[in-house]
Short mmCIF file of C-alpha atoms in Angstrom, two decimals:
data_model
loop_
_atom_site.label_atom_id
_atom_site.label_comp_id
_atom_site.label_asym_id
_atom_site.label_seq_id
_atom_site.Cartn_x
_atom_site.Cartn_y
_atom_site.Cartn_z
CA MET A 1 23.34 30.49 -37.43
CA LEU A 2 26.08 30.73 -34.29
CA LYS A 3 24.30 34.13 -33.92
CA VAL A 4 20.75 33.16 -33.90
CA LEU A 5 21.98 30.55 -31.40
CA ALA A 6 24.10 32.86 -28.77
CA ASN A 7 21.16 35.63 -29.04
CA ASP A 8 18.71 32.37 -27.59
CA PHE A 9 21.67 32.35 -24.97
CA GLU A 10 21.86 35.67 -24.01
CA ASP A 11 17.92 36.43 -23.63
CA ALA A 12 17.02 33.03 -21.41
CA ASP A 13 20.25 34.44 -19.14
CA ALA A 14 18.42 37.24 -19.35
CA THR A 15 14.78 36.47 -18.31
CA ALA A 16 16.16 33.65 -16.03
CA ALA A 17 17.99 36.60 -14.12
CA HIS A 18 14.39 38.81 -14.46
CA ARG A 19 12.90 35.41 -12.92
CA ILE A 20 15.48 35.44 -10.03
CA PHE A 21 15.30 39.13 -9.93
CA GLU A 22 11.52 39.30 -9.01
CA GLN A 23 12.09 35.99 -6.21
CA LEU A 24 14.80 37.47 -4.93
CA SER A 25 13.39 40.48 -3.71
CA GLU A 26 9.98 38.58 -2.24
CA ALA A 27 12.42 36.70 -0.40
CA ILE A 28 13.84 39.77 1.43
CA VAL A 29 10.51 41.61 1.43
CA SER A 30 9.10 38.17 2.72
CA GLY A 31 11.78 37.71 5.28
CA ASP A 32 12.75 34.63 4.11
CA LEU A 33 16.12 36.01 3.55
CA ALA A 34 16.92 37.46 6.34
CA ALA A 35 18.18 41.22 7.02
CA GLY A 36 22.16 41.23 7.01
CA SER A 37 21.82 37.44 5.89
CA LYS A 38 24.53 36.68 3.68
CA ILE A 39 24.42 36.68 -0.08
CA GLN A 40 25.77 32.56 -0.64
CA GLU A 41 25.57 32.48 -4.88
CA ALA A 42 26.42 28.38 -5.08
CA ALA A 43 23.95 27.77 -2.94
CA LEU A 44 21.59 30.21 -5.20
CA ALA A 45 22.43 28.72 -8.70
CA ALA A 46 21.50 25.81 -7.17
CA ARG A 47 18.23 26.57 -5.55
CA PHE A 48 17.01 28.23 -8.36
CA GLY A 49 18.66 25.31 -11.06
CA VAL A 50 20.54 29.01 -12.91
CA SER A 51 24.16 29.59 -14.08
CA ARG A 52 26.33 31.95 -12.16
CA ALA A 53 25.59 34.80 -15.16
CA PRO A 54 21.74 35.50 -14.68
CA LEU A 55 22.05 35.06 -11.27
CA ARG A 56 24.65 37.59 -11.14
CA GLU A 57 23.05 40.23 -13.11
CA ALA A 58 19.55 39.35 -10.46
CA LEU A 59 22.19 40.22 -7.77
CA ARG A 60 23.15 43.76 -9.16
CA ARG A 61 19.67 44.70 -9.83
CA LEU A 62 19.23 43.77 -6.53
CA GLU A 63 22.00 46.12 -4.99
CA GLU A 64 20.80 49.02 -7.62
CA ARG A 65 17.57 48.88 -6.08
CA LYS A 66 19.08 48.57 -2.36
CA LEU A 67 18.10 45.58 -1.32
CA LEU A 68 21.58 44.78 -1.19
CA THR A 69 24.45 46.01 0.13
CA ARG A 70 27.96 44.83 -0.34
CA SER A 71 31.47 46.10 0.63
CA PRO A 72 35.03 46.28 -0.69
CA ARG A 73 36.27 42.54 -0.82
CA SER A 74 33.02 40.72 0.82
CA SER A 75 30.12 38.93 -0.07
CA ALA A 76 27.07 40.60 -0.72
CA ARG A 77 24.55 40.77 2.12
CA VAL A 78 20.80 41.53 2.33
CA THR A 79 19.67 45.51 3.64
CA VAL A 80 19.76 46.49 7.13
CA LEU A 81 16.98 49.16 7.91
CA THR A 82 18.43 50.85 10.54
CA PRO A 83 16.33 54.30 11.91
CA ALA A 84 19.56 56.91 10.13
CA ARG A 85 17.90 54.76 6.89
CA ILE A 86 14.23 54.27 7.02
CA VAL A 87 14.14 58.09 7.46
CA GLU A 88 16.44 58.96 4.63
CA LEU A 89 14.01 56.66 2.46
CA PHE A 90 11.08 58.87 4.04
CA THR A 91 12.57 61.95 3.75
CA ILE A 92 12.57 61.17 -0.47
CA ARG A 93 9.45 58.94 -0.35
CA GLU A 94 7.06 62.24 1.49
CA VAL A 95 8.74 64.38 -0.56
CA LEU A 96 8.03 62.53 -3.86
CA GLU A 97 4.70 61.53 -3.15
CA GLY A 98 3.05 64.59 -2.22
CA VAL A 99 3.88 65.69 -6.06
CA ALA A 100 3.04 62.18 -7.29
CA ALA A 101 -0.44 63.21 -5.14
CA ARG A 102 -1.08 66.78 -6.71
CA GLN A 103 0.22 65.70 -10.10
CA ALA A 104 -2.27 62.83 -10.20
CA ALA A 105 -5.36 64.64 -9.27
CA SER A 106 -5.04 66.93 -12.68
CA HIS A 107 -5.28 63.14 -14.28
CA MET A 108 -6.90 61.33 -12.50
CA ASN A 109 -10.47 60.40 -14.35
CA ALA A 110 -14.13 58.59 -12.23
CA SER A 111 -12.10 55.35 -12.97
CA ASP A 112 -9.36 55.47 -11.56
CA ILE A 113 -10.81 57.22 -7.87
CA ASN A 114 -12.73 53.49 -8.46
CA HIS A 115 -10.11 52.41 -8.83
CA LEU A 116 -8.87 53.17 -5.49
CA ARG A 117 -13.01 53.11 -3.87
CA ALA A 118 -12.83 49.48 -4.51
CA LEU A 119 -9.53 48.88 -3.29
CA LEU A 120 -9.96 49.79 -0.15
CA GLN A 121 -12.68 48.59 0.16
CA ARG A 122 -11.09 45.56 -0.60
CA HIS A 123 -8.33 46.55 1.60
CA GLU A 124 -10.81 47.43 4.77
CA GLU A 125 -12.56 43.86 4.23
CA VAL A 126 -9.42 41.71 5.29
CA LEU A 127 -8.55 44.50 7.86
CA ASP A 128 -12.01 43.31 9.25
CA ALA A 129 -12.01 39.84 8.41
CA ILE A 130 -8.19 38.83 10.08
CA ASP A 131 -9.43 40.65 13.18
CA ASP A 132 -5.80 42.16 13.61
CA ASP A 133 -3.51 45.52 13.47
CA ILE A 134 -2.44 44.88 10.05
CA TYR A 135 -2.53 46.88 6.92
CA ARG A 136 -1.99 44.68 4.06
CA GLN A 137 -1.84 46.24 0.08
CA GLY A 138 -1.00 44.02 -2.23
CA ILE A 139 1.74 45.15 -5.24
CA ALA A 140 1.72 46.88 -8.64
CA ASP A 141 -2.25 48.09 -9.25
CA GLU A 142 -3.50 46.41 -6.10
CA ASP A 143 -1.03 48.76 -3.70
CA PHE A 144 -2.31 52.14 -2.84
CA HIS A 145 0.34 54.67 -3.77
CA PHE A 146 2.46 52.66 -6.62
CA TYR A 147 -1.49 53.58 -8.03
CA ILE A 148 -1.25 56.85 -6.98
CA ILE A 149 2.45 57.57 -7.97
CA LYS A 150 1.41 55.46 -12.13
CA CYS A 151 -1.63 58.31 -11.72
CA SER A 152 0.26 60.85 -12.06
CA GLY A 153 1.62 60.89 -16.03
CA ASN A 154 5.07 61.57 -13.98
CA ALA A 155 7.83 58.47 -16.28
CA THR A 156 10.44 60.04 -13.79
CA LEU A 157 8.96 60.01 -10.80
CA ALA A 158 7.00 56.74 -11.56
CA GLN A 159 10.51 55.72 -12.29
CA ILE A 160 12.27 56.05 -8.95
CA LEU A 161 8.95 54.97 -6.57
CA CYS A 162 7.53 51.87 -8.68
CA ASN A 163 11.05 50.45 -9.43
CA GLU A 164 14.13 51.90 -7.62
CA TYR A 165 12.57 52.32 -4.42
CA TYR A 166 9.52 50.29 -4.52
CA ASN A 167 10.34 47.53 -3.09
CA LEU A 168 12.98 48.86 -0.08
CA ILE A 169 9.64 50.74 0.90
CA ARG A 170 7.50 46.94 1.03
CA LEU A 171 10.42 46.04 3.29
CA VAL A 172 9.87 48.37 5.86
CA ARG A 173 6.43 47.81 5.23
CA ARG A 174 6.76 44.41 6.19
CA GLN A 175 9.39 45.22 8.95
CA HIS A 176 7.09 47.49 10.50
CA SER A 177 4.09 45.79 10.58
CA ARG A 178 2.08 45.76 13.73
CA VAL A 179 2.67 49.54 14.71
CA PRO A 180 -0.72 50.06 17.49
CA GLY A 181 -3.56 51.63 15.17
CA ARG A 182 -1.60 52.50 12.28
CA ALA A 183 -3.30 49.99 10.02
CA ARG A 184 -7.17 52.17 10.71
CA ARG A 185 -5.49 55.55 10.58
CA ALA A 186 -3.61 54.84 7.42
CA LEU A 187 -6.87 53.42 5.94
CA SER A 188 -8.72 56.91 7.24
CA GLU A 189 -6.18 58.64 5.92
CA HIS A 190 -6.03 57.09 2.85
CA HIS A 191 -9.90 57.63 2.51
CA GLN A 192 -9.01 61.62 2.80
CA LEU A 193 -7.04 61.07 0.48
CA ILE A 194 -8.87 60.25 -2.19
CA GLU A 195 -12.03 63.25 -1.66
CA ALA A 196 -9.10 64.98 -2.21
CA LEU A 197 -8.20 63.59 -5.80
CA ALA A 198 -11.86 63.37 -6.47
CA GLU A 199 -12.16 67.16 -6.08
CA GLY A 200 -8.88 67.21 -8.41
CA ASP A 201 -7.89 69.42 -5.18
CA GLY A 202 -3.99 69.06 -6.47
CA ASN A 203 -2.69 71.88 -3.50
CA PHE A 204 -4.54 70.08 -0.87
CA ALA A 205 -3.73 66.18 -1.74
CA GLU A 206 0.02 66.61 -1.49
CA ILE A 207 -0.67 67.70 2.03
CA LEU A 208 -2.42 65.11 3.05
CA MET A 209 -0.06 62.43 1.10
CA ARG A 210 3.15 64.57 3.00
CA ARG A 211 1.57 63.78 6.53
CA HIS A 212 0.51 60.57 5.75
CA VAL A 213 3.93 59.07 5.02
CA ALA A 214 5.51 61.23 7.95
CA SER A 215 2.64 59.62 10.16
CA ALA A 216 3.78 56.15 8.75
CA LEU A 217 7.23 57.58 10.02
CA ARG A 218 6.50 58.79 13.29
CA SER A 219 4.88 55.36 13.95
CA ILE A 220 7.45 53.44 12.89
CA LEU A 221 10.23 55.11 14.90
CA GLY A 222 8.06 54.61 17.95
CA SER A 223 7.77 51.11 16.94
CA ILE A 224 10.99 50.80 16.72
CA ALA A 225 11.71 52.80 19.72
CA THR A 226 9.70 50.43 22.43
CA GLN A 227 11.48 47.27 21.02
CA VAL A 228 15.19 48.69 21.89
CA GLU A 229 12.91 49.60 25.03
CA ILE A 230 11.86 46.12 25.70
CA ALA A 231 14.83 44.21 24.75
CA SER A 232 16.96 45.98 27.51
#
């Protein structure tokens, strides 16, 4: 009986840790928890109504996902994405998403292509409706890039890009979403990618994906440089 109760408590803690991890991830990506802000464990435990054990497990997972950083003998803080960190992240992303696109071209069927086309139609409708230069993608299968990675059939790539780095990439997107002209260019580049995938042209799909990610990085760095000039 005691063993059963112990297992129930462990399951409850694991469920709570997962819930807190998801909620804190969204809080960081949305900016509700600002970059560089200190993590106050007592305040968060009270906020979520949990003990320290599941909270600390959630924080550990956030550190693994690079959303939190911790220096020796100091509290965890929300990651600050410097230009150098963004370049590192997008260098990895360009190579791995290029490979994912090449492999997806060999695995995607007509239903997958139709799903991507429907996604872009919804994305374009939202972009037209809000009359703003922000490309808002959904999460998971509603995310154009996420879906292509999943369709690559490569479990290791999916683990790296859709789990380890996914929210970090979303954080960069959210922080630098207002780059003039970038939303429409991204949409156009996505349409070109779909055609390469529909034709099963893996080599061209990889080239287009790498160009797309590299173009996004240039836009982001240009935006950061402009902000620095304005601030100075």
